[in-house]
Amino acid sequence: MLKAAVALALAAVVSAAAADNPPERKSAADVLKEAPADAWRSIDQRNLVYITLKNGNRVVIELAEDFAPRHAEQIRLLAAGRFFDGLSVYRVQDNFVAQFGDADGDNPAKRRKLPRHAAAKLAPEFARPLAGLNFVPLEDKEPAALSDQIGYAGSFPVAVKDGEAWIPHCYGMVGAARNNEPDSSTASELYVVIGQPARNLDRQITVVGRVVAGIEHLAALPRGNPNNLGFYDKAAQRVPILSLRLGSELPKSQQTDYQTLRTDSPSFKDLEASRKRMDGEWYARETPDYQGVCDLRASVRVNPASLKTAAAAKAKAPAKAGKAKK
């Protein structure tokens, strides 16, 4: 009996000490640095879209095939048909979107002809059934008017309501512009969210993907006319697109092995915890213990192994001969 009492007393002391000295929270940088190789997955080059702008900058998009398969296939057809080559970024609205593609898409006399086999209009893919989706819920919830549950699936943020799942309009998400009719999108005009989340557009427009690299090249573009939804007034203001290619079309030497942190991995849970509440000497007061669906993004990196391979190849390459001296 005495032994049991002593054991309980010791347990209480240990518990109190643990409460007074909680384990140190890992920073997001530490979580990502310590994440094992199997916590990362390489993104299929078939689902990567490489956009090269005239100024030489490159933007890379991952297609959301599990949420918008028809739109993803249409974009592949447009890429294979070189549809976007020579078109432009023609709208940049502050704190909202950067839009690119066929600026004359609404004008039958001027719009560019779609490639063979491309659909003249696409059925909306605003949401999909939650069933069959590898959904990883976050600990927190948001107001019921927005969703019943939030989380991630693959690389993408997900909101759920009444058995439907969709990708919210978070920063960096890519949508397919449409007219009034829900089935009026052809995926020939796309936009990237470059401002605060536009959740009022959720389940109103098909989200086709997310930017995995180069969003700064869109977010830093000059803004268009604020009185005309950010559209550029003059064609000369538009930023030309040199090319838009699928990763699977490119030679290996021009592909980048982008990896995303697996959202079903323990490392992702650690990342969620690290960003859920920020603390440290700098903070004047305790921050809210809350993580919204747009607050946490699936991290992306270039495969370290491919970087080492590229560095080794560069080191072995013969040095270029200098100009001959006169």
mmCIF file of C-alpha atoms in Angstrom:
data_model
loop_
_atom_site.group_PDB
_atom_site.id
_atom_site.type_symbol
_atom_site.label_atom_id
_atom_site.label_comp_id
_atom_site.label_asym_id
_atom_site.label_seq_id
_atom_site.Cartn_x
_atom_site.Cartn_y
_atom_site.Cartn_z
ATOM 1 C CA MET A 1 0.000 0.000 0.000
ATOM 2 C CA LEU A 2 2.869 2.319 0.958
ATOM 3 C CA LYS A 3 4.713 1.459 -2.286
ATOM 4 C CA ALA A 4 1.634 2.333 -4.328
ATOM 5 C CA ALA A 5 1.300 5.691 -2.575
ATOM 6 C CA VAL A 6 4.958 6.490 -3.188
ATOM 7 C CA ALA A 7 4.602 5.530 -6.859
ATOM 8 C CA LEU A 8 1.577 7.793 -7.234
ATOM 9 C CA ALA A 9 3.415 10.660 -5.555
ATOM 10 C CA LEU A 10 6.397 10.238 -7.868
ATOM 11 C CA ALA A 11 4.102 10.143 -10.905
ATOM 12 C CA ALA A 12 2.468 13.375 -9.794
ATOM 13 C CA VAL A 13 5.863 15.055 -9.402
ATOM 14 C CA VAL A 14 6.971 13.882 -12.856
ATOM 15 C CA SER A 15 3.665 15.036 -14.359
ATOM 16 C CA ALA A 16 3.971 18.458 -12.746
ATOM 17 C CA ALA A 17 7.562 18.791 -13.955
ATOM 18 C CA ALA A 18 6.484 17.891 -17.488
ATOM 19 C CA ALA A 19 3.734 20.505 -17.337
ATOM 20 C CA ASP A 20 6.214 23.118 -16.171
ATOM 21 C CA ASN A 21 8.723 22.077 -18.847
ATOM 22 C CA PRO A 22 6.758 21.062 -21.969
ATOM 23 C CA PRO A 23 8.741 19.562 -24.851
ATOM 24 C CA GLU A 24 10.214 22.206 -27.098
ATOM 25 C CA ARG A 25 8.117 22.775 -30.193
ATOM 26 C CA LYS A 26 10.025 22.123 -33.422
ATOM 27 C CA SER A 27 10.166 24.912 -35.956
ATOM 28 C CA ALA A 28 8.772 24.318 -39.442
ATOM 29 C CA ALA A 29 12.323 24.527 -40.807
ATOM 30 C CA ASP A 30 13.481 21.795 -38.419
ATOM 31 C CA VAL A 31 10.511 19.567 -39.321
ATOM 32 C CA LEU A 32 11.267 19.831 -43.030
ATOM 33 C CA LYS A 33 15.001 19.346 -42.495
ATOM 34 C CA GLU A 34 14.439 16.210 -40.412
ATOM 35 C CA ALA A 35 11.704 14.707 -42.605
ATOM 36 C CA PRO A 36 12.888 11.303 -43.894
ATOM 37 C CA ALA A 37 13.111 10.556 -47.593
ATOM 38 C CA ASP A 38 9.906 8.498 -47.541
ATOM 39 C CA ALA A 39 7.982 11.532 -46.230
ATOM 40 C CA TRP A 40 8.432 13.118 -49.660
ATOM 41 C CA ARG A 41 6.991 12.088 -53.023
ATOM 42 C CA SER A 42 8.069 13.149 -56.485
ATOM 43 C CA ILE A 43 5.330 14.822 -58.507
ATOM 44 C CA ASP A 44 4.524 12.961 -61.715
ATOM 45 C CA GLN A 45 5.921 14.947 -64.663
ATOM 46 C CA ARG A 46 2.662 14.227 -66.480
ATOM 47 C CA ASN A 47 0.956 16.445 -63.899
ATOM 48 C CA LEU A 48 3.502 19.270 -64.047
ATOM 49 C CA VAL A 49 2.971 22.242 -66.369
ATOM 50 C CA TYR A 50 6.037 24.386 -67.112
ATOM 51 C CA ILE A 51 5.237 27.927 -68.246
ATOM 52 C CA THR A 52 8.046 30.092 -69.609
ATOM 53 C CA LEU A 53 7.352 33.808 -69.791
ATOM 54 C CA LYS A 54 9.033 36.149 -72.284
ATOM 55 C CA ASN A 55 11.208 37.630 -69.550
ATOM 56 C CA GLY A 56 12.672 34.144 -69.015
ATOM 57 C CA ASN A 57 10.902 33.481 -65.727
ATOM 58 C CA ARG A 58 9.311 30.076 -65.218
ATOM 59 C CA VAL A 59 6.133 29.148 -63.373
ATOM 60 C CA VAL A 60 5.369 25.492 -62.619
ATOM 61 C CA ILE A 61 1.876 24.160 -61.890
ATOM 62 C CA GLU A 62 0.800 20.787 -60.519
ATOM 63 C CA LEU A 63 -2.495 19.582 -62.010
ATOM 64 C CA ALA A 64 -5.217 18.412 -59.618
ATOM 65 C CA GLU A 65 -6.097 15.263 -61.517
ATOM 66 C CA ASP A 66 -8.040 13.722 -58.602
ATOM 67 C CA PHE A 67 -10.374 16.725 -58.463
ATOM 68 C CA ALA A 68 -10.617 17.918 -62.062
ATOM 69 C CA PRO A 69 -9.651 15.054 -64.385
ATOM 70 C CA ARG A 70 -11.457 16.433 -67.462
ATOM 71 C CA HIS A 71 -9.888 19.857 -67.076
ATOM 72 C CA ALA A 72 -6.463 18.295 -66.468
ATOM 73 C CA GLU A 73 -6.757 16.270 -69.665
ATOM 74 C CA GLN A 74 -7.904 19.357 -71.588
ATOM 75 C CA ILE A 75 -4.852 21.287 -70.376
ATOM 76 C CA ARG A 76 -2.640 18.411 -71.527
ATOM 77 C CA LEU A 77 -4.265 18.583 -74.965
ATOM 78 C CA LEU A 78 -3.820 22.358 -75.114
ATOM 79 C CA ALA A 79 -0.179 22.009 -74.101
ATOM 80 C CA ALA A 80 0.469 19.306 -76.698
ATOM 81 C CA GLY A 81 -1.181 21.516 -79.337
ATOM 82 C CA ARG A 82 1.024 24.481 -78.320
ATOM 83 C CA PHE A 83 -2.162 26.438 -77.709
ATOM 84 C CA PHE A 84 -0.729 28.787 -75.066
ATOM 85 C CA ASP A 85 2.472 29.625 -76.948
ATOM 86 C CA GLY A 86 2.377 33.310 -77.873
ATOM 87 C CA LEU A 87 -0.575 34.118 -75.611
ATOM 88 C CA SER A 88 -0.108 36.160 -72.441
ATOM 89 C CA VAL A 89 -0.775 37.107 -68.861
ATOM 90 C CA TYR A 90 -3.417 39.762 -69.529
ATOM 91 C CA ARG A 91 -4.957 40.420 -66.128
ATOM 92 C CA VAL A 92 -3.328 41.096 -62.755
ATOM 93 C CA GLN A 93 -5.771 42.260 -60.099
ATOM 94 C CA ASP A 94 -4.284 43.408 -56.823
ATOM 95 C CA ASN A 95 -4.862 41.021 -53.897
ATOM 96 C CA PHE A 96 -6.807 38.658 -56.148
ATOM 97 C CA VAL A 97 -5.593 36.883 -59.290
ATOM 98 C CA ALA A 98 -3.175 36.822 -62.211
ATOM 99 C CA GLN A 99 -4.959 35.476 -65.301
ATOM 100 C CA PHE A 100 -3.392 34.107 -68.461
ATOM 101 C CA GLY A 101 -4.286 32.413 -71.738
ATOM 102 C CA ASP A 102 -6.430 33.652 -74.599
ATOM 103 C CA ALA A 103 -7.352 37.272 -73.888
ATOM 104 C CA ASP A 104 -9.798 37.101 -76.821
ATOM 105 C CA GLY A 105 -11.437 33.907 -75.633
ATOM 106 C CA ASP A 106 -14.870 35.555 -75.451
ATOM 107 C CA ASN A 107 -14.662 36.923 -78.999
ATOM 108 C CA PRO A 108 -15.597 34.250 -81.599
ATOM 109 C CA ALA A 109 -13.965 36.308 -84.356
ATOM 110 C CA LYS A 110 -10.628 36.694 -82.588
ATOM 111 C CA ARG A 111 -10.195 33.771 -80.214
ATOM 112 C CA ARG A 112 -7.582 31.169 -80.947
ATOM 113 C CA LYS A 113 -8.832 27.882 -82.332
ATOM 114 C CA LEU A 114 -8.670 24.987 -79.911
ATOM 115 C CA PRO A 115 -6.499 22.013 -80.905
ATOM 116 C CA ARG A 116 -8.072 18.943 -82.406
ATOM 117 C CA HIS A 117 -9.806 16.686 -79.840
ATOM 118 C CA ALA A 118 -10.024 19.521 -77.294
ATOM 119 C CA ALA A 119 -13.510 19.991 -75.847
ATOM 120 C CA ALA A 120 -15.502 23.077 -76.888
ATOM 121 C CA LYS A 121 -16.830 23.243 -73.315
ATOM 122 C CA LEU A 122 -16.186 21.298 -70.147
ATOM 123 C CA ALA A 123 -18.608 20.028 -67.544
ATOM 124 C CA PRO A 124 -17.979 21.761 -64.219
ATOM 125 C CA GLU A 125 -15.742 19.983 -61.722
ATOM 126 C CA PHE A 126 -16.426 22.226 -58.770
ATOM 127 C CA ALA A 127 -16.394 19.377 -56.242
ATOM 128 C CA ARG A 128 -16.146 15.593 -56.035
ATOM 129 C CA PRO A 129 -17.397 12.912 -53.634
ATOM 130 C CA LEU A 130 -15.354 12.588 -50.475
ATOM 131 C CA ALA A 131 -15.612 8.811 -50.775
ATOM 132 C CA GLY A 132 -12.525 7.332 -52.410
ATOM 133 C CA LEU A 133 -10.331 10.323 -51.582
ATOM 134 C CA ASN A 134 -7.251 9.874 -49.392
ATOM 135 C CA PHE A 135 -8.373 12.685 -47.107
ATOM 136 C CA VAL A 136 -6.217 13.648 -44.111
ATOM 137 C CA PRO A 137 -8.209 15.921 -41.753
ATOM 138 C CA LEU A 138 -6.680 18.810 -39.856
ATOM 139 C CA GLU A 139 -7.384 19.081 -36.136
ATOM 140 C CA ASP A 140 -9.313 22.332 -36.427
ATOM 141 C CA LYS A 141 -12.571 23.239 -38.121
ATOM 142 C CA GLU A 142 -13.827 26.439 -39.690
ATOM 143 C CA PRO A 143 -17.281 28.073 -39.600
ATOM 144 C CA ALA A 144 -20.050 25.700 -40.667
ATOM 145 C CA ALA A 145 -21.066 28.081 -43.441
ATOM 146 C CA LEU A 146 -17.767 27.263 -45.148
ATOM 147 C CA SER A 147 -17.348 23.540 -44.477
ATOM 148 C CA ASP A 148 -17.899 20.626 -42.115
ATOM 149 C CA GLN A 149 -14.249 19.618 -42.136
ATOM 150 C CA ILE A 150 -10.895 20.739 -43.539
ATOM 151 C CA GLY A 151 -7.747 18.839 -44.395
ATOM 152 C CA TYR A 152 -5.500 17.717 -47.206
ATOM 153 C CA ALA A 153 -5.517 15.168 -50.007
ATOM 154 C CA GLY A 154 -2.295 14.573 -51.872
ATOM 155 C CA SER A 155 -0.738 18.022 -52.274
ATOM 156 C CA PHE A 156 -3.964 19.977 -52.063
ATOM 157 C CA PRO A 157 -5.957 21.705 -49.325
ATOM 158 C CA VAL A 158 -9.471 20.297 -49.090
ATOM 159 C CA ALA A 159 -12.764 21.469 -47.619
ATOM 160 C CA VAL A 160 -15.632 19.039 -47.040
ATOM 161 C CA LYS A 161 -19.365 19.585 -46.676
ATOM 162 C CA ASP A 162 -22.305 17.185 -47.010
ATOM 163 C CA GLY A 163 -20.100 14.443 -48.434
ATOM 164 C CA GLU A 164 -18.537 16.686 -51.099
ATOM 165 C CA ALA A 165 -14.850 17.601 -51.217
ATOM 166 C CA TRP A 166 -13.255 20.480 -53.082
ATOM 167 C CA ILE A 167 -10.067 22.532 -53.290
ATOM 168 C CA PRO A 168 -10.554 25.945 -51.661
ATOM 169 C CA HIS A 169 -9.369 29.121 -53.351
ATOM 170 C CA CYS A 170 -6.219 29.452 -51.240
ATOM 171 C CA TYR A 171 -3.104 31.384 -52.250
ATOM 172 C CA GLY A 172 -1.382 29.739 -55.216
ATOM 173 C CA MET A 173 -4.375 27.714 -56.385
ATOM 174 C CA VAL A 174 -5.109 27.684 -60.136
ATOM 175 C CA GLY A 175 -8.639 27.952 -61.502
ATOM 176 C CA ALA A 176 -10.256 27.703 -64.945
ATOM 177 C CA ALA A 177 -12.089 30.912 -65.834
ATOM 178 C CA ARG A 178 -15.634 30.604 -67.160
ATOM 179 C CA ASN A 179 -18.598 32.691 -68.270
ATOM 180 C CA ASN A 180 -22.031 32.630 -66.629
ATOM 181 C CA GLU A 181 -22.822 29.096 -67.717
ATOM 182 C CA PRO A 182 -21.224 26.519 -65.356
ATOM 183 C CA ASP A 183 -20.060 24.428 -68.332
ATOM 184 C CA SER A 184 -18.525 27.317 -70.298
ATOM 185 C CA SER A 185 -14.891 26.707 -69.356
ATOM 186 C CA THR A 186 -12.481 25.380 -71.978
ATOM 187 C CA ALA A 187 -9.393 25.667 -69.721
ATOM 188 C CA SER A 188 -7.967 28.114 -72.270
ATOM 189 C CA GLU A 189 -8.037 30.903 -69.682
ATOM 190 C CA LEU A 190 -6.519 30.124 -66.293
ATOM 191 C CA TYR A 191 -5.872 32.220 -63.214
ATOM 192 C CA VAL A 192 -3.685 31.971 -60.119
ATOM 193 C CA VAL A 193 -4.767 33.298 -56.723
ATOM 194 C CA ILE A 194 -2.109 35.846 -55.722
ATOM 195 C CA GLY A 195 -3.941 37.486 -52.826
ATOM 196 C CA GLN A 196 -5.903 36.514 -49.761
ATOM 197 C CA PRO A 197 -8.032 33.363 -50.061
ATOM 198 C CA ALA A 198 -11.114 33.942 -52.232
ATOM 199 C CA ARG A 199 -13.375 31.465 -50.470
ATOM 200 C CA ASN A 200 -16.504 33.000 -51.996
ATOM 201 C CA LEU A 201 -15.414 31.318 -55.248
ATOM 202 C CA ASP A 202 -15.318 27.825 -53.709
ATOM 203 C CA ARG A 203 -17.491 25.385 -55.681
ATOM 204 C CA GLN A 204 -18.237 28.135 -58.219
ATOM 205 C CA ILE A 205 -15.210 27.586 -60.475
ATOM 206 C CA THR A 206 -13.141 24.495 -61.214
ATOM 207 C CA VAL A 207 -9.786 24.520 -59.428
ATOM 208 C CA VAL A 208 -7.370 22.717 -61.733
ATOM 209 C CA GLY A 209 -4.118 22.810 -59.763
ATOM 210 C CA ARG A 210 -1.647 24.780 -57.690
ATOM 211 C CA VAL A 211 1.614 26.613 -58.322
ATOM 212 C CA VAL A 212 4.599 24.658 -56.992
ATOM 213 C CA ALA A 213 7.328 27.046 -58.169
ATOM 214 C CA GLY A 214 7.635 30.570 -59.506
ATOM 215 C CA ILE A 215 4.497 32.206 -58.125
ATOM 216 C CA GLU A 216 6.603 35.274 -57.312
ATOM 217 C CA HIS A 217 6.922 35.871 -61.061
ATOM 218 C CA LEU A 218 3.154 36.364 -61.254
ATOM 219 C CA ALA A 219 2.579 38.053 -57.896
ATOM 220 C CA ALA A 220 5.183 40.729 -58.675
ATOM 221 C CA LEU A 221 3.762 41.724 -62.073
ATOM 222 C CA PRO A 222 2.455 45.283 -62.533
ATOM 223 C CA ARG A 223 -1.217 45.559 -61.664
ATOM 224 C CA GLY A 224 -3.808 46.155 -64.363
ATOM 225 C CA ASN A 225 -6.583 48.717 -64.375
ATOM 226 C CA PRO A 226 -8.193 48.659 -60.892
ATOM 227 C CA ASN A 227 -11.416 49.976 -62.410
ATOM 228 C CA ASN A 228 -11.561 47.084 -64.878
ATOM 229 C CA LEU A 229 -10.940 44.034 -62.670
ATOM 230 C CA GLY A 230 -7.189 44.261 -63.190
ATOM 231 C CA PHE A 231 -7.247 43.739 -66.965
ATOM 232 C CA TYR A 232 -4.451 45.501 -68.822
ATOM 233 C CA ASP A 233 -5.786 48.381 -70.935
ATOM 234 C CA LYS A 234 -3.226 47.921 -73.705
ATOM 235 C CA ALA A 235 -1.966 44.780 -75.404
ATOM 236 C CA ALA A 236 1.603 46.071 -74.947
ATOM 237 C CA GLN A 237 1.195 45.744 -71.180
ATOM 238 C CA ARG A 238 0.542 42.023 -71.358
ATOM 239 C CA VAL A 239 3.292 39.577 -70.441
ATOM 240 C CA PRO A 240 3.839 37.141 -73.334
ATOM 241 C CA ILE A 241 4.000 33.387 -72.772
ATOM 242 C CA LEU A 242 6.862 31.852 -74.735
ATOM 243 C CA SER A 243 5.804 28.277 -74.076
ATOM 244 C CA LEU A 244 3.639 26.026 -71.934
ATOM 245 C CA ARG A 245 4.746 22.395 -71.765
ATOM 246 C CA LEU A 246 3.932 19.291 -69.793
ATOM 247 C CA GLY A 247 6.868 17.940 -67.858
ATOM 248 C CA SER A 248 6.398 14.601 -69.634
ATOM 249 C CA GLU A 249 6.996 16.376 -72.972
ATOM 250 C CA LEU A 250 10.338 17.808 -71.923
ATOM 251 C CA PRO A 251 13.692 16.036 -72.207
ATOM 252 C CA LYS A 252 15.006 14.766 -68.875
ATOM 253 C CA SER A 253 17.597 17.523 -68.773
ATOM 254 C CA GLN A 254 14.862 20.176 -68.748
ATOM 255 C CA GLN A 255 12.662 18.535 -66.113
ATOM 256 C CA THR A 256 12.875 19.386 -62.433
ATOM 257 C CA ASP A 257 12.178 16.646 -59.898
ATOM 258 C CA TYR A 258 9.841 18.554 -57.597
ATOM 259 C CA GLN A 259 8.899 16.726 -54.435
ATOM 260 C CA THR A 260 6.042 17.516 -52.086
ATOM 261 C CA LEU A 261 5.762 16.563 -48.443
ATOM 262 C CA ARG A 262 3.340 13.661 -48.119
ATOM 263 C CA THR A 263 0.259 14.921 -46.315
ATOM 264 C CA ASP A 264 -0.377 11.438 -44.894
ATOM 265 C CA SER A 265 3.072 11.330 -43.255
ATOM 266 C CA PRO A 266 4.008 11.918 -39.584
ATOM 267 C CA SER A 267 6.219 14.764 -40.777
ATOM 268 C CA PHE A 268 3.184 16.601 -42.114
ATOM 269 C CA LYS A 269 1.474 16.272 -38.729
ATOM 270 C CA ASP A 270 4.614 17.703 -37.137
ATOM 271 C CA LEU A 271 4.521 20.554 -39.654
ATOM 272 C CA GLU A 272 0.898 21.230 -38.753
ATOM 273 C CA ALA A 273 1.828 21.388 -35.053
ATOM 274 C CA SER A 274 4.803 23.674 -35.725
ATOM 275 C CA ARG A 275 2.674 26.220 -37.560
ATOM 276 C CA LYS A 276 -0.486 25.925 -35.524
ATOM 277 C CA ARG A 277 0.668 28.179 -32.719
ATOM 278 C CA MET A 278 3.726 30.369 -32.955
ATOM 279 C CA ASP A 279 5.716 31.012 -29.787
ATOM 280 C CA GLY A 280 9.107 32.307 -28.713
ATOM 281 C CA GLU A 281 10.714 35.295 -27.072
ATOM 282 C CA TRP A 282 9.584 37.706 -29.812
ATOM 283 C CA TYR A 283 5.855 37.137 -29.250
ATOM 284 C CA ALA A 284 4.208 39.574 -26.840
ATOM 285 C CA ARG A 285 1.238 37.294 -26.175
ATOM 286 C CA GLU A 286 0.046 33.787 -26.913
ATOM 287 C CA THR A 287 -1.130 33.286 -30.487
ATOM 288 C CA PRO A 288 -4.414 31.506 -31.346
ATOM 289 C CA ASP A 289 -4.161 27.728 -31.268
ATOM 290 C CA TYR A 290 -5.764 27.382 -34.706
ATOM 291 C CA GLN A 291 -4.802 26.171 -38.173
ATOM 292 C CA GLY A 292 -7.004 27.138 -41.127
ATOM 293 C CA VAL A 293 -7.158 25.199 -44.380
ATOM 294 C CA CYS A 294 -5.310 27.965 -46.243
ATOM 295 C CA ASP A 295 -2.777 28.535 -43.458
ATOM 296 C CA LEU A 296 -0.850 25.324 -44.040
ATOM 297 C CA ARG A 297 0.597 24.528 -47.459
ATOM 298 C CA ALA A 298 2.135 21.258 -48.567
ATOM 299 C CA SER A 299 5.841 22.064 -48.796
ATOM 300 C CA VAL A 300 7.707 21.596 -52.059
ATOM 301 C CA ARG A 301 11.395 21.028 -52.662
ATOM 302 C CA VAL A 302 13.665 19.900 -55.476
ATOM 303 C CA ASN A 303 14.799 16.313 -54.897
ATOM 304 C CA PRO A 304 18.204 16.609 -53.163
ATOM 305 C CA ALA A 305 19.442 13.536 -55.039
ATOM 306 C CA SER A 306 18.741 15.195 -58.388
ATOM 307 C CA LEU A 307 20.557 18.334 -57.227
ATOM 308 C CA LYS A 308 23.626 16.250 -56.347
ATOM 309 C CA THR A 309 23.483 14.494 -59.709
ATOM 310 C CA ALA A 310 23.240 17.808 -61.544
ATOM 311 C CA ALA A 311 26.140 19.255 -59.535
ATOM 312 C CA ALA A 312 28.292 16.204 -60.258
ATOM 313 C CA ALA A 313 27.512 16.386 -63.971
ATOM 314 C CA LYS A 314 28.374 20.073 -64.012
ATOM 315 C CA ALA A 315 31.667 19.407 -62.255
ATOM 316 C CA LYS A 316 32.605 16.762 -64.838
ATOM 317 C CA ALA A 317 31.660 18.934 -67.827
ATOM 318 C CA PRO A 318 34.656 20.352 -69.689
ATOM 319 C CA ALA A 319 35.253 24.036 -69.101
ATOM 320 C CA LYS A 320 34.351 26.332 -71.996
ATOM 321 C CA ALA A 321 37.357 27.612 -73.847
ATOM 322 C CA GLY A 322 37.997 31.326 -73.407
ATOM 323 C CA LYS A 323 38.473 33.748 -76.268
ATOM 324 C CA ALA A 324 41.860 33.611 -77.859
ATOM 325 C CA LYS A 325 44.122 36.518 -77.002
ATOM 326 C CA LYS A 326 45.316 38.685 -79.855
#
